[in-house]
Amino acid sequence: MSKLGRPKKEDSLCNRVTVRLGDNEYASLKNYSKLTNLSVNEIVRKALKLLIE
């Protein structure tokens, strides 16, 4: 029997990471999110990519 539903992307986001932030760090992250119109997830992914490269 074949699987139903949407096919998975080649680079699917199936791994989860949890991070604890202080009030100031979280406020800065939310403020940057509003200024750039990017989600917190997008900001964290971009920052991680920059650190690794």
Tab-separated table of N, CA, C and O in Angstrom:
chain	number	residue	atom	x	y	z
A	1	MET	N	0.838	-1.175	0.000
A	1	MET	CA	0.000	0.000	0.000
A	1	MET	C	0.891	1.250	0.000
A	1	MET	O	1.834	1.352	0.764
A	2	SER	N	0.623	2.211	-0.866
A	2	SER	CA	1.434	3.420	-0.949
A	2	SER	C	1.027	4.414	0.142
A	2	SER	O	-0.103	4.420	0.613
A	3	LYS	N	1.991	5.263	0.503
A	3	LYS	CA	1.732	6.276	1.517
A	3	LYS	C	0.920	7.418	0.917
A	3	LYS	O	1.106	7.793	-0.228
A	4	LEU	N	0.036	7.975	1.705
A	4	LEU	CA	-0.760	9.108	1.278
A	4	LEU	C	-0.181	10.386	1.861
A	4	LEU	O	0.565	10.372	2.825
A	5	GLY	N	-0.538	11.504	1.273
A	5	GLY	CA	-0.115	12.790	1.806
A	5	GLY	C	0.953	13.438	0.961
A	5	GLY	O	1.347	12.936	-0.085
A	6	ARG	N	1.404	14.556	1.439
A	6	ARG	CA	2.395	15.351	0.723
A	6	ARG	C	3.758	14.660	0.776
A	6	ARG	O	4.185	14.193	1.828
A	7	PRO	N	4.475	14.647	-0.345
A	7	PRO	CA	5.836	14.078	-0.316
A	7	PRO	C	6.769	14.970	0.504
A	7	PRO	O	6.620	16.191	0.516
A	8	LYS	N	7.726	14.358	1.189
A	8	LYS	CA	8.658	15.110	2.018
A	8	LYS	C	9.669	15.832	1.146
A	8	LYS	O	10.066	15.355	0.099
A	9	LYS	N	10.076	17.022	1.621
A	9	LYS	CA	11.122	17.775	0.943
A	9	LYS	C	12.446	17.065	1.137
A	9	LYS	O	12.641	16.333	2.114
A	10	GLU	N	13.363	17.318	0.216
A	10	GLU	CA	14.680	16.721	0.334
A	10	GLU	C	15.388	17.222	1.590
A	10	GLU	O	16.071	16.482	2.271
A	11	ASP	N	15.219	18.511	1.904
A	11	ASP	CA	15.847	19.113	3.081
A	11	ASP	C	14.772	19.484	4.099
A	11	ASP	O	14.573	20.649	4.428
A	12	SER	N	14.034	18.487	4.584
A	12	SER	CA	12.944	18.769	5.518
A	12	SER	C	13.487	19.148	6.892
A	12	SER	O	14.583	18.765	7.279
A	13	LEU	N	12.716	19.929	7.613
A	13	LEU	CA	13.112	20.399	8.939
A	13	LEU	C	12.471	19.494	9.992
A	13	LEU	O	11.408	19.787	10.514
A	14	CYS	N	13.146	18.407	10.297
A	14	CYS	CA	12.557	17.437	11.210
A	14	CYS	C	13.271	17.381	12.568
A	14	CYS	O	12.831	16.668	13.456
A	15	ASN	N	14.348	18.134	12.735
A	15	ASN	CA	15.085	18.128	13.997
A	15	ASN	C	14.767	19.390	14.786
A	15	ASN	O	14.676	20.479	14.233
A	16	ARG	N	14.603	19.234	16.084
A	16	ARG	CA	14.216	20.349	16.951
A	16	ARG	C	15.332	20.618	17.959
A	16	ARG	O	15.915	19.702	18.521
A	17	VAL	N	15.609	21.911	18.197
A	17	VAL	CA	16.593	22.340	19.190
A	17	VAL	C	15.898	23.323	20.123
A	17	VAL	O	15.189	24.220	19.674
A	18	THR	N	16.099	23.168	21.413
A	18	THR	CA	15.508	24.062	22.405
A	18	THR	C	16.627	24.866	23.060
A	18	THR	O	17.646	24.317	23.447
A	19	VAL	N	16.413	26.181	23.174
A	19	VAL	CA	17.412	27.067	23.755
A	19	VAL	C	16.736	27.958	24.786
A	19	VAL	O	15.636	28.455	24.556
A	20	ARG	N	17.404	28.155	25.904
A	20	ARG	CA	16.894	29.076	26.925
A	20	ARG	C	17.614	30.408	26.778
A	20	ARG	O	18.833	30.451	26.652
A	21	LEU	N	16.849	31.491	26.780
A	21	LEU	CA	17.405	32.830	26.656
A	21	LEU	C	16.982	33.675	27.845
A	21	LEU	O	15.891	33.491	28.387
A	22	GLY	N	17.845	34.621	28.184
A	22	GLY	CA	17.488	35.592	29.221
A	22	GLY	C	16.500	36.598	28.649
A	22	GLY	O	16.279	36.661	27.431
A	23	ASP	N	15.922	37.406	29.529
A	23	ASP	CA	14.939	38.396	29.092
A	23	ASP	C	15.515	39.366	28.064
A	23	ASP	O	14.864	39.685	27.069
A	24	ASN	N	16.740	39.842	28.295
A	24	ASN	CA	17.362	40.799	27.372
A	24	ASN	C	17.650	40.158	26.016
A	24	ASN	O	17.430	40.785	24.971
A	25	GLU	N	18.152	38.935	26.031
A	25	GLU	CA	18.441	38.240	24.771
A	25	GLU	C	17.164	37.999	23.974
A	25	GLU	O	17.130	38.213	22.761
A	26	TYR	N	16.126	37.586	24.670
A	26	TYR	CA	14.852	37.318	23.994
A	26	TYR	C	14.242	38.604	23.433
A	26	TYR	O	13.745	38.620	22.309
A	27	ALA	N	14.308	39.684	24.207
A	27	ALA	CA	13.780	40.969	23.742
A	27	ALA	C	14.549	41.452	22.515
A	27	ALA	O	13.952	41.952	21.551
A	28	SER	N	15.859	41.286	22.516
A	28	SER	CA	16.674	41.671	21.365
A	28	SER	C	16.318	40.847	20.140
A	28	SER	O	16.215	41.377	19.028
A	29	LEU	N	16.122	39.564	20.335
A	29	LEU	CA	15.769	38.673	19.235
A	29	LEU	C	14.402	39.037	18.658
A	29	LEU	O	14.233	39.122	17.435
A	30	LYS	N	13.423	39.284	19.510
A	30	LYS	CA	12.083	39.668	19.040
A	30	LYS	C	12.113	41.025	18.339
A	30	LYS	O	11.453	41.214	17.314
A	31	ASN	N	12.892	41.968	18.864
A	31	ASN	CA	13.014	43.278	18.252
A	31	ASN	C	13.643	43.162	16.859
A	31	ASN	O	13.156	43.759	15.901
A	32	TYR	N	14.704	42.375	16.748
A	32	TYR	CA	15.352	42.160	15.450
A	32	TYR	C	14.377	41.495	14.486
A	32	TYR	O	14.350	41.813	13.294
A	33	SER	N	13.568	40.598	14.997
A	33	SER	CA	12.565	39.922	14.176
A	33	SER	C	11.571	40.923	13.602
A	33	SER	O	11.221	40.860	12.415
A	34	LYS	N	11.123	41.853	14.418
A	34	LYS	CA	10.180	42.876	13.949
A	34	LYS	C	10.826	43.811	12.933
A	34	LYS	O	10.213	44.184	11.938
A	35	LEU	N	12.081	44.196	13.194
A	35	LEU	CA	12.776	45.121	12.293
A	35	LEU	C	13.042	44.524	10.912
A	35	LEU	O	13.005	45.231	9.913
A	36	THR	N	13.326	43.227	10.870
A	36	THR	CA	13.718	42.580	9.617
A	36	THR	C	12.580	41.821	8.948
A	36	THR	O	12.758	41.305	7.848
A	37	ASN	N	11.441	41.725	9.632
A	37	ASN	CA	10.317	40.923	9.122
A	37	ASN	C	10.706	39.469	8.875
A	37	ASN	O	10.226	38.844	7.929
A	38	LEU	N	11.596	38.948	9.700
A	38	LEU	CA	11.982	37.542	9.658
A	38	LEU	C	11.468	36.868	10.927
A	38	LEU	O	11.378	37.493	11.983
A	39	SER	N	11.157	35.581	10.818
A	39	SER	CA	10.744	34.844	12.013
A	39	SER	C	11.967	34.568	12.884
A	39	SER	O	13.116	34.619	12.415
A	40	VAL	N	11.729	34.281	14.144
A	40	VAL	CA	12.813	33.931	15.054
A	40	VAL	C	13.547	32.710	14.519
A	40	VAL	O	14.790	32.653	14.552
A	41	ASN	N	12.824	31.738	13.983
A	41	ASN	CA	13.455	30.551	13.423
A	41	ASN	C	14.391	30.896	12.275
A	41	ASN	O	15.504	30.359	12.175
A	42	GLU	N	13.951	31.785	11.381
A	42	GLU	CA	14.792	32.183	10.246
A	42	GLU	C	16.060	32.888	10.721
A	42	GLU	O	17.147	32.634	10.192
A	43	ILE	N	15.933	33.732	11.729
A	43	ILE	CA	17.095	34.442	12.265
A	43	ILE	C	18.092	33.454	12.854
A	43	ILE	O	19.293	33.544	12.595
A	44	VAL	N	17.610	32.519	13.645
A	44	VAL	CA	18.495	31.544	14.284
A	44	VAL	C	19.176	30.674	13.228
A	44	VAL	O	20.380	30.412	13.305
A	45	ARG	N	18.431	30.230	12.213
A	45	ARG	CA	19.035	29.418	11.150
A	45	ARG	C	20.118	30.184	10.406
A	45	ARG	O	21.186	29.651	10.119
A	46	LYS	N	19.850	31.456	10.084
A	46	LYS	CA	20.837	32.270	9.371
A	46	LYS	C	22.078	32.504	10.248
A	46	LYS	O	23.206	32.451	9.755
A	47	ALA	N	21.879	32.797	11.524
A	47	ALA	CA	23.003	33.022	12.433
A	47	ALA	C	23.852	31.760	12.564
A	47	ALA	O	25.083	31.826	12.543
A	48	LEU	N	23.210	30.617	12.685
A	48	LEU	CA	23.928	29.358	12.797
A	48	LEU	C	24.729	29.074	11.530
A	48	LEU	O	25.889	28.663	11.588
A	49	LYS	N	24.124	29.336	10.394
A	49	LYS	CA	24.807	29.127	9.104
A	49	LYS	C	26.055	30.003	9.015
A	49	LYS	O	27.114	29.554	8.577
A	50	LEU	N	25.940	31.278	9.451
A	50	LEU	CA	27.087	32.179	9.432
A	50	LEU	C	28.204	31.708	10.371
A	50	LEU	O	29.392	31.828	10.059
A	51	LEU	N	27.831	31.169	11.528
A	51	LEU	CA	28.837	30.679	12.474
A	51	LEU	C	29.574	29.447	11.965
A	51	LEU	O	30.759	29.279	12.201
A	52	ILE	N	28.864	28.590	11.273
A	52	ILE	CA	29.449	27.333	10.816
A	52	ILE	C	30.339	27.533	9.584
A	52	ILE	O	31.339	26.862	9.437
A	53	GLU	N	29.965	28.473	8.720
A	53	GLU	CA	30.761	28.685	7.492
A	53	GLU	C	32.082	29.332	7.762
A	53	GLU	O	32.378	29.985	8.628
